[in-house]
Coordinates of C-alpha atoms in Angstrom, one line a residue:
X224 CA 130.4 43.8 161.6
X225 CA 131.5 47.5 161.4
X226 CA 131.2 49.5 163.7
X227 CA 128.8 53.0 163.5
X228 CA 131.3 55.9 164.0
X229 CA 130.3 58.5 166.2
X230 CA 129.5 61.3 163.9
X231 CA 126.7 58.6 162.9
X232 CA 125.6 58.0 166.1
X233 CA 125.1 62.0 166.5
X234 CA 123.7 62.3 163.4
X235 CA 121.0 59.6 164.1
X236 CA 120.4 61.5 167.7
X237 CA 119.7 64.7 166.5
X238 CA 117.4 63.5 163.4
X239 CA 115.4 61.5 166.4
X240 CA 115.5 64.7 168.6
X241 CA 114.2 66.6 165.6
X242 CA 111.5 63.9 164.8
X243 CA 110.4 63.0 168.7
X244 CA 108.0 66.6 168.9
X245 CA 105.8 65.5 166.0
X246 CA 106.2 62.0 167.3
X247 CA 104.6 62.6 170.4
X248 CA 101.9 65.0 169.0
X249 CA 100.7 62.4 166.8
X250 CA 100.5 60.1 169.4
X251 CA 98.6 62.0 171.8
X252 CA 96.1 63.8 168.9
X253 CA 96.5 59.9 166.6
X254 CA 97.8 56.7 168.1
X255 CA 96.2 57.1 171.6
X256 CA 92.6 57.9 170.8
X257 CA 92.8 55.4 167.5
X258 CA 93.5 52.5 170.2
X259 CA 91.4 53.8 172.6
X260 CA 88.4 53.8 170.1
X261 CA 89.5 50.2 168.5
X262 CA 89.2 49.3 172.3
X263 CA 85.7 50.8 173.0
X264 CA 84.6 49.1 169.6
X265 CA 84.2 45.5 171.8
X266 CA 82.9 47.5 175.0
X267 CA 79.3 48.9 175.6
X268 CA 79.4 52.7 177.5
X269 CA 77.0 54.3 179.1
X270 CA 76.1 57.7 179.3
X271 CA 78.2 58.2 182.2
X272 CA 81.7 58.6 180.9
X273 CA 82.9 58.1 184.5
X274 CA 81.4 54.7 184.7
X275 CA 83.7 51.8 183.6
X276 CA 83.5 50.3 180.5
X277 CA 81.6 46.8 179.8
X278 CA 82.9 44.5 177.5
X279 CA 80.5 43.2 175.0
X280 CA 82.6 40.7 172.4
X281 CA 81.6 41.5 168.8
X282 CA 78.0 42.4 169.7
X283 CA 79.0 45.7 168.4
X284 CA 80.1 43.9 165.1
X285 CA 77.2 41.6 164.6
X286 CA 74.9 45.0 165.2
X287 CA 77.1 46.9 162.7
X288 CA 76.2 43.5 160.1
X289 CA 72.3 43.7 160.8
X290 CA 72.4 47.4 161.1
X291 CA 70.2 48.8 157.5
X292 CA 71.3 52.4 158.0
X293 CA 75.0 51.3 157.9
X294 CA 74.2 49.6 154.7
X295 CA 72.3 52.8 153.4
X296 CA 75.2 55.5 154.5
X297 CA 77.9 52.8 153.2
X298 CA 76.7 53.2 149.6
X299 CA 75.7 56.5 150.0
X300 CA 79.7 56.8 150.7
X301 CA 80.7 55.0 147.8
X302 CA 78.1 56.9 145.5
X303 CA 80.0 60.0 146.5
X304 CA 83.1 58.5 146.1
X305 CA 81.9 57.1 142.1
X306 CA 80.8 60.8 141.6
X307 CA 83.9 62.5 142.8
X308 CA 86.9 61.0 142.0
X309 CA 87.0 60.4 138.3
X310 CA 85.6 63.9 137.9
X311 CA 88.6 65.0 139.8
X312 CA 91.0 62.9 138.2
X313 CA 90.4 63.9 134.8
X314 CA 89.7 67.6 135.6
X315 CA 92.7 68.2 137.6
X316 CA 94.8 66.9 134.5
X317 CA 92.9 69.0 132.3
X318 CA 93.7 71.5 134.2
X319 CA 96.9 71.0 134.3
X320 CA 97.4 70.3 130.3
X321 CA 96.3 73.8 130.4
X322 CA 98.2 75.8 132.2
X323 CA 101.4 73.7 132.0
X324 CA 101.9 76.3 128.3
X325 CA 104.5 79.0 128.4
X326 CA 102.2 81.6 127.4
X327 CA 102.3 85.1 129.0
X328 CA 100.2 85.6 132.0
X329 CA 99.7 82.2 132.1
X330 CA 100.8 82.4 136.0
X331 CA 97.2 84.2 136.7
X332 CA 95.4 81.3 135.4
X333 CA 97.4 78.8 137.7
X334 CA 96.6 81.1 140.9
X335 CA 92.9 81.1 139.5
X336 CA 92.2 77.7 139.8
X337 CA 94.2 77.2 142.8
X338 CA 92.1 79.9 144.9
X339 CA 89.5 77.8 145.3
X340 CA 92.0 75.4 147.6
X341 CA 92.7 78.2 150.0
X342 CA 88.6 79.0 150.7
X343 CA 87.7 77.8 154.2
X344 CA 85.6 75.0 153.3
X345 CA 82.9 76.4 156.1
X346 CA 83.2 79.6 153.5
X347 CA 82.7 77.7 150.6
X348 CA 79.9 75.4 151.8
X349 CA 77.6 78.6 153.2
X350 CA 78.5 80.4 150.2
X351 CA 77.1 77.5 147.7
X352 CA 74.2 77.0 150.5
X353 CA 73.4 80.5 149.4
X354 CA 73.5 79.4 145.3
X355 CA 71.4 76.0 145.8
X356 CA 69.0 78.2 147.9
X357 CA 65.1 78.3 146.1
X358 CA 65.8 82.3 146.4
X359 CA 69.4 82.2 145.3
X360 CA 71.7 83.0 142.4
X361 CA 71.4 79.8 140.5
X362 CA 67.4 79.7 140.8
X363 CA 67.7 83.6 140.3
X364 CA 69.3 82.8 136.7
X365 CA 67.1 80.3 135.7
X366 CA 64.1 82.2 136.9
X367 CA 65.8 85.4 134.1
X368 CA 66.4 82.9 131.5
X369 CA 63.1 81.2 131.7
X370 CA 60.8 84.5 132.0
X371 CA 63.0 86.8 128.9
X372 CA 65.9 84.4 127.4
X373 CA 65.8 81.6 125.3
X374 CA 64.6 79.3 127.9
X375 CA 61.1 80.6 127.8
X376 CA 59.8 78.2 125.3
X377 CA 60.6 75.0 127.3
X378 CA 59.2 76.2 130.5
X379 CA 55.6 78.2 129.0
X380 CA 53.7 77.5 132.9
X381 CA 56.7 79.4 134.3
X382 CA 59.6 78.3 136.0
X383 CA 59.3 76.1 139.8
X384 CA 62.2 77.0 141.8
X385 CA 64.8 73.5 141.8
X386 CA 65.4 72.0 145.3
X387 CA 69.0 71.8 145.0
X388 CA 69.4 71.2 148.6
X389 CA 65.9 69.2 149.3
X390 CA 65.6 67.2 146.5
X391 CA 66.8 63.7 147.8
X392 CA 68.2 63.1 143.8
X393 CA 70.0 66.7 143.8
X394 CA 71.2 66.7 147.2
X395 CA 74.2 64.7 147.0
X396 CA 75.3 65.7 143.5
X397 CA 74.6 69.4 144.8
X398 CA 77.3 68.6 147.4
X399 CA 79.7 66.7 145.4
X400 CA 79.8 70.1 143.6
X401 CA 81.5 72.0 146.4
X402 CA 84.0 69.2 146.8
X403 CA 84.8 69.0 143.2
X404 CA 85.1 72.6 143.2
X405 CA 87.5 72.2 145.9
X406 CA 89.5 69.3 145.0
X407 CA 90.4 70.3 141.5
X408 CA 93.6 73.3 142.0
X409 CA 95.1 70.6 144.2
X410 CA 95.3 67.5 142.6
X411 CA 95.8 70.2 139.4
X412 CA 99.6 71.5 141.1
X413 CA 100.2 67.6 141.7
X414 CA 99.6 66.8 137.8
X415 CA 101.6 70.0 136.9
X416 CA 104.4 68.8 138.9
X417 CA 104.6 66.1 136.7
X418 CA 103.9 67.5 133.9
X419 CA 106.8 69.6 133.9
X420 CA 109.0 66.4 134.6
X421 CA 108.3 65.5 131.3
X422 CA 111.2 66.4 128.7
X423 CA 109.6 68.6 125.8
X424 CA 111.9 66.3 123.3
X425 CA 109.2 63.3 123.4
X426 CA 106.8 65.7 122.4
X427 CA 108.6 66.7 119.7
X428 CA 109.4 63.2 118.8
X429 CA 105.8 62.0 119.3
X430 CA 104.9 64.8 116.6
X431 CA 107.6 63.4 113.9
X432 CA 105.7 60.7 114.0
X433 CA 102.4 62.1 113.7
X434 CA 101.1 61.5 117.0
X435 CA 99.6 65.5 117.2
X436 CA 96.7 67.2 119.5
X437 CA 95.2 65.2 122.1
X438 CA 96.6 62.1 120.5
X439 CA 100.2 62.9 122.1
X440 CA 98.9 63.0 125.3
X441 CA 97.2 59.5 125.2
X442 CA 100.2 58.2 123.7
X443 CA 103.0 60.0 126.0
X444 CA 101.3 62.3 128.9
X445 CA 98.8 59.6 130.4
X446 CA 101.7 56.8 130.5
X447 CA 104.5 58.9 132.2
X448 CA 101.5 59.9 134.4
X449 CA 100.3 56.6 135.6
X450 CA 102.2 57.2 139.4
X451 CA 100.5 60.5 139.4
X452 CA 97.0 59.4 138.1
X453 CA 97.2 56.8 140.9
X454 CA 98.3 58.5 143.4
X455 CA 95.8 61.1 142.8
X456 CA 92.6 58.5 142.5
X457 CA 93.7 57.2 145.6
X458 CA 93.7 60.3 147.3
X459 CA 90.4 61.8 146.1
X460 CA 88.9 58.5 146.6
X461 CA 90.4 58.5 150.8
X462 CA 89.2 62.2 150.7
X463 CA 86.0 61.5 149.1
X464 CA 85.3 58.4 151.6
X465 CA 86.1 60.8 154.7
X466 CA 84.0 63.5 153.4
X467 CA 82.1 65.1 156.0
X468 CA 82.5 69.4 156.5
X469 CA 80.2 69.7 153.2
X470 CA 77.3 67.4 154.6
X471 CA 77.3 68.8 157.7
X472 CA 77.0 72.4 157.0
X473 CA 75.2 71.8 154.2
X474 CA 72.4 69.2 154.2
X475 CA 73.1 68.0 158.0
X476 CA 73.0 64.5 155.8
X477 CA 69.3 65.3 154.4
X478 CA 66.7 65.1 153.0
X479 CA 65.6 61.9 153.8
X480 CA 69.3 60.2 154.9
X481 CA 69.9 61.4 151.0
X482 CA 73.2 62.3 152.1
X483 CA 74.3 60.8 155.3
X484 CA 78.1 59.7 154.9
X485 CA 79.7 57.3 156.7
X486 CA 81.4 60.0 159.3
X487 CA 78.3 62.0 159.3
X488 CA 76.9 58.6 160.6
X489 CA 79.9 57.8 163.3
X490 CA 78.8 61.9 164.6
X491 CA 75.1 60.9 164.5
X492 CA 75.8 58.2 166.3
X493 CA 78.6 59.6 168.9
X494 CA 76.7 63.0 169.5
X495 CA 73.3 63.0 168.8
X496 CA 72.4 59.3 169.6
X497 CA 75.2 59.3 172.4
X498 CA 76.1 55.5 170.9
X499 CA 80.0 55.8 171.8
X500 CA 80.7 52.5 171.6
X501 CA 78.7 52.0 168.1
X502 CA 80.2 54.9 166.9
X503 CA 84.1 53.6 167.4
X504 CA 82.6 50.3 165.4
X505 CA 81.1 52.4 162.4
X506 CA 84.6 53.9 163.1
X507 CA 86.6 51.0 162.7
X508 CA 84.8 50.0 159.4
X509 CA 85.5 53.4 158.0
X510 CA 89.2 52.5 158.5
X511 CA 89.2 49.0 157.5
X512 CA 88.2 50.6 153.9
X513 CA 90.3 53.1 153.9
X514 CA 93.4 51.2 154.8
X515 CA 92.1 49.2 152.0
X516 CA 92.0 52.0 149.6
X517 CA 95.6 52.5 150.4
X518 CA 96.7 49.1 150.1
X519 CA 95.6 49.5 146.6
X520 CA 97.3 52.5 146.2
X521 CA 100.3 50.7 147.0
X522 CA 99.5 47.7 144.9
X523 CA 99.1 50.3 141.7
X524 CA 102.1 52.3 142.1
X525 CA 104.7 49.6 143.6
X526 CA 108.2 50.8 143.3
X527 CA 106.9 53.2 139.9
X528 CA 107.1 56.3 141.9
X529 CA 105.3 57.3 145.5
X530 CA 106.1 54.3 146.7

């Protein structure tokens, strides 16, 4: 067996000294308080936090089972997740097909869509709070169009202000919006980055053998894509799953549980209801299906790239 020289051994003691900060952070902001709240999944606690913990088994589990709101908030969160991440799959690559072109200026357009990525979400959220509203700019336009444009004729008894935001059927797509509107420059620059991996030759080829427009794309962007399209899917759909900021500042998961998530549901539960211990189990099923989202992630892209 050889033996590791000692410029090895140095070099494997200052990549651990550079790694050991991070390592630590992560487990006192990560690994700690995941195992704590895997741990207070099988315990009951009380509203004194100083009082010790009782284990319960899987009452927690078999509550979670027979629990109807669980069941409502779980398909509201796979709804969202349906809704969101094929929109931002195949905008993003639009997007991308777009401004991956050497045309001049074509740097402003890239910035464009990506602006939307560096908008605080609490910005974003208030500001479209402010569109959906029955007074606001959306309503405002509709209002124009109906009373002078050419929308007059299909609305002759006037124009009703829409409930974006209190209509349980337009709530949630109202909020998928803003995290659509967010998503798209970011998975966009991941597209582009393989885009431009892709040698301009097979294009070229592709045309001499007629393969021209759109039709070159199906036939050689999409396949030299697939890592990309997977890895971006999977992401959306972990992002869409965890999606929380929009509900809360927007709907507080109204009207009528319309759009209560399943982490709006583990902060009902934790800080309004004061269910700790509930809330680590609703907790524990959120990650249970996103480690399975993952695995399939895995499973799709195997050793093809991101693995």
């Amino acid at each position: 067996m050889a033996e590791r020289s000692p410029r090895t051994g140095a070099s494997s003691t200052t990549a651990w000294g550079f790694l050991a900060p991070g390592l630590v952070l992560i487990g006192l902001s990560v690994l700690i308080p995941a195992a704590m709240a895997l741990v207070m999944s099988f315990t009951q606690s009380g509203l004194d936090v100083s009082e010790p913990l009782q284990f319960v088994g899987l009452a927690n589990i078999r509550r979670l089972l027979s629990d109807p709101m669980f069941f409502k908030v779980l398909g509201t969160t796979l709804l969202y997740l349906v809704g969101v991440v094929p929109p931002v799959v195949l905008g993003s690559l639009a997007l991308a097909v777009l401004v991956n072109r050497q045309l001049p200026g074509i740097h402003w357009f890239r910035a464009a869509f990506y602006t939307p990525v560096l908008v605080s979400i609490v910005v974003a959220a208030i500001a479209f709070r402010w569109l959906y509203a029955e007074t606001g700019l959306i309503n405002g336009w509709l209002s124009a169009l109906t009373r002078d444009g050419w929308l007059s004729a299909l609305f002759p008894a006037g124009f009703e202000p829409i409930g974006f935001l209190t209509n349980p059927l337009l709530a949630l797509p109202s909020v998928m919006v803003v995290t659509l509107w967010k998503g798209l420059g970011y998975y966009m620059v991941i597209f582009l980055a393989g885009l431009q991996g892709i040698s301009a030759d097979l294009y070229e080829a592709a045309e001499l053998d007629g393969s021209e427009g759109w039709r070159k794309h199906l036939d050689i962007t999409l396949p030299l894509l697939r890592p990309y399209v997977t890895l971006v899917a999977v992401i959306s759909a972990i992002a869409a799953t965890k999606v929380f900021e929009e509900v809360f500042l927007m709907t507080q998961g109204g009207p009528a549980d319309a759009t209560k998530t399943l982490v709006y549901y583990v902060y009902d539960q934790a800080f309004a209801e004061l269910e700790i211990s509930y809330a680590c189990t609703v907790g524990l099923a959120l990650f249970v299906i996103v480690l399975l989202l993952s695995l399939v992630r895995f499973a799709f892209a195997g050793d093809k790239g991101f693995s």
